[in-house]
Each structure stands twice: as structure tokens, then as C-alpha cells.
Amino acid sequence: MTRFFFGNWITRGYLFAVAITAVILLGANLATGEHEPTTEAIYLIGLTAPVSVIFAPVALLGDGWLAIAMLWLSAAAGTLLNTLLINTIVGEVGKFHSSRA
């Protein structure tokens, strides 16, 4: 499982960017005392697109606990799917380069 998430430097960079964005969003929410999705959520949704755009569009995120749950669950699902896609693409490119050598 560790190899899946941290197997190559592209995946590590992507996960680092998502983690930093999530920490900034949580920090902004804790600093202001608001717990509803704010404008900083756009960066998190953008990094975890297309899944997060489908399940938690910014226009539909209103107030309340359901909006918060939709944001974080869709961001988690988008991160997992994008990690899978990155690993698949990098793995195929690696196979191509090793077969040519």
C-alpha cells in the first residue's frame, strides 16, 4: 500500500500538494471560526478534479454538515482516483522505457 501512494516522485508531489491545500483550508476554517466550505475549497476541488467537481460542485455547496461531508469525501475520492491514474500512467511509461532498452 505504501508503494501505491509513494511509489514515484510524481505521486509524492501530487499528494504533497493535496495535503498542503487541505491543511491551508483547515487552518483558514479554524482561524475564522467558520466550518462551511470557503473560497479556499476551490483549490482543493481543483486539485482533486474531476471526481470532486462531479460530487461536490462549488455552486451546490451550501451551508451545513452535508456540504462539509460532500467536500471532504469527494476530495478523498478524487485523490485516490488521481493517484491510481498517475501510478498507472507512470507504470506504463516505465514499462515502455524498460522494453526499449
Tab-separated table of C-alpha atoms in Angstrom:
chain	number	residue	atom	x	y	z
A	1	MET	CA	0.000	0.000	0.000
A	2	THR	CA	2.901	2.337	0.732
A	3	ARG	CA	4.268	1.700	-2.728
A	4	PHE	CA	0.890	2.646	-4.197
A	5	PHE	CA	0.874	6.074	-2.553
A	6	PHE	CA	4.592	6.845	-2.529
A	7	GLY	CA	5.881	4.701	-5.366
A	8	ASN	CA	7.194	7.503	-7.570
A	9	TRP	CA	8.063	11.155	-7.259
A	10	ILE	CA	5.106	12.358	-9.341
A	11	THR	CA	2.633	10.716	-6.965
A	12	ARG	CA	4.512	12.041	-3.937
A	13	GLY	CA	4.400	15.565	-5.376
A	14	TYR	CA	0.689	15.327	-6.097
A	15	LEU	CA	-0.137	14.004	-2.630
A	16	PHE	CA	2.055	16.703	-1.059
A	17	ALA	CA	0.172	19.414	-2.964
A	18	VAL	CA	-3.213	17.996	-1.908
A	19	ALA	CA	-2.092	17.693	1.717
A	20	ILE	CA	-0.778	21.277	1.829
A	21	THR	CA	-4.009	22.572	0.298
A	22	ALA	CA	-6.100	20.617	2.810
A	23	VAL	CA	-4.028	21.968	5.716
A	24	ILE	CA	-4.418	25.522	4.441
A	25	LEU	CA	-8.183	25.026	4.097
A	26	LEU	CA	-8.465	23.586	7.603
A	27	GLY	CA	-6.271	26.349	9.001
A	28	ALA	CA	-8.373	29.035	7.341
A	29	ASN	CA	-11.561	27.450	8.671
A	30	LEU	CA	-10.174	27.205	12.199
A	31	ALA	CA	-8.754	30.743	12.108
A	32	THR	CA	-12.043	32.302	11.031
A	33	GLY	CA	-14.279	30.048	13.100
A	34	GLU	CA	-16.298	29.058	10.055
A	35	HIS	CA	-16.652	25.427	9.145
A	36	GLU	CA	-18.522	25.787	5.875
A	37	PRO	CA	-16.565	25.464	2.631
A	38	THR	CA	-14.959	28.781	1.744
A	39	THR	CA	-13.268	30.082	-1.364
A	40	GLU	CA	-10.136	28.120	-0.439
A	41	ALA	CA	-12.117	24.947	-1.156
A	42	ILE	CA	-11.864	25.762	-4.868
A	43	TYR	CA	-8.150	24.918	-4.790
A	44	LEU	CA	-8.810	21.566	-3.145
A	45	ILE	CA	-11.588	20.769	-5.607
A	46	GLY	CA	-9.362	21.828	-8.490
A	47	LEU	CA	-6.509	19.571	-7.381
A	48	THR	CA	-8.784	16.558	-6.971
A	49	ALA	CA	-10.829	17.101	-10.143
A	50	PRO	CA	-12.680	15.530	-11.999
A	51	VAL	CA	-14.229	13.413	-9.229
A	52	SER	CA	-14.596	16.256	-6.764
A	53	VAL	CA	-16.164	18.512	-9.392
A	54	ILE	CA	-18.807	15.879	-10.088
A	55	PHE	CA	-19.657	15.111	-6.465
A	56	ALA	CA	-19.136	18.493	-4.821
A	57	PRO	CA	-19.621	21.346	-7.268
A	58	VAL	CA	-18.919	24.680	-5.616
A	59	ALA	CA	-22.263	26.129	-6.719
A	60	LEU	CA	-24.161	23.412	-4.847
A	61	LEU	CA	-22.111	23.552	-1.664
A	62	GLY	CA	-24.315	25.402	0.744
A	63	ASP	CA	-24.304	25.593	4.496
A	64	GLY	CA	-24.426	22.768	6.966
A	65	TRP	CA	-22.729	19.499	7.745
A	66	LEU	CA	-23.732	17.832	4.474
A	67	ALA	CA	-21.760	20.358	2.425
A	68	ILE	CA	-18.686	19.741	4.562
A	69	ALA	CA	-19.036	15.975	4.226
A	70	MET	CA	-19.546	16.248	0.455
A	71	LEU	CA	-16.433	18.390	0.098
A	72	TRP	CA	-14.067	16.171	2.092
A	73	LEU	CA	-15.401	12.839	0.815
A	74	SER	CA	-15.278	13.955	-2.799
A	75	ALA	CA	-11.758	15.320	-2.292
A	76	ALA	CA	-10.677	11.995	-0.789
A	77	ALA	CA	-12.258	10.039	-3.654
A	78	GLY	CA	-10.661	12.364	-6.216
A	79	THR	CA	-7.261	11.989	-4.570
A	80	LEU	CA	-7.494	8.199	-4.636
A	81	LEU	CA	-8.617	8.094	-8.260
A	82	ASN	CA	-5.970	10.570	-9.398
A	83	THR	CA	-3.289	8.637	-7.509
A	84	LEU	CA	-4.396	5.463	-9.263
A	85	LEU	CA	-4.317	7.189	-12.652
A	86	ILE	CA	-0.893	8.730	-12.036
A	87	ASN	CA	0.543	5.390	-10.950
A	88	THR	CA	-0.985	3.663	-13.971
A	89	ILE	CA	0.382	6.223	-16.417
A	90	VAL	CA	3.842	6.291	-14.833
A	91	GLY	CA	3.896	2.484	-14.682
A	92	GLU	CA	3.020	2.177	-18.371
A	93	VAL	CA	5.672	4.715	-19.331
A	94	GLY	CA	8.190	2.818	-17.195
A	95	LYS	CA	7.297	-0.446	-18.927
A	96	PHE	CA	7.699	1.252	-22.309
A	97	HIS	CA	11.145	2.598	-21.444
A	98	SER	CA	12.336	-0.725	-19.997
A	99	SER	CA	11.157	-2.681	-23.023
A	100	ARG	CA	13.027	-0.350	-25.420
A	101	ALA	CA	16.318	-0.680	-23.583
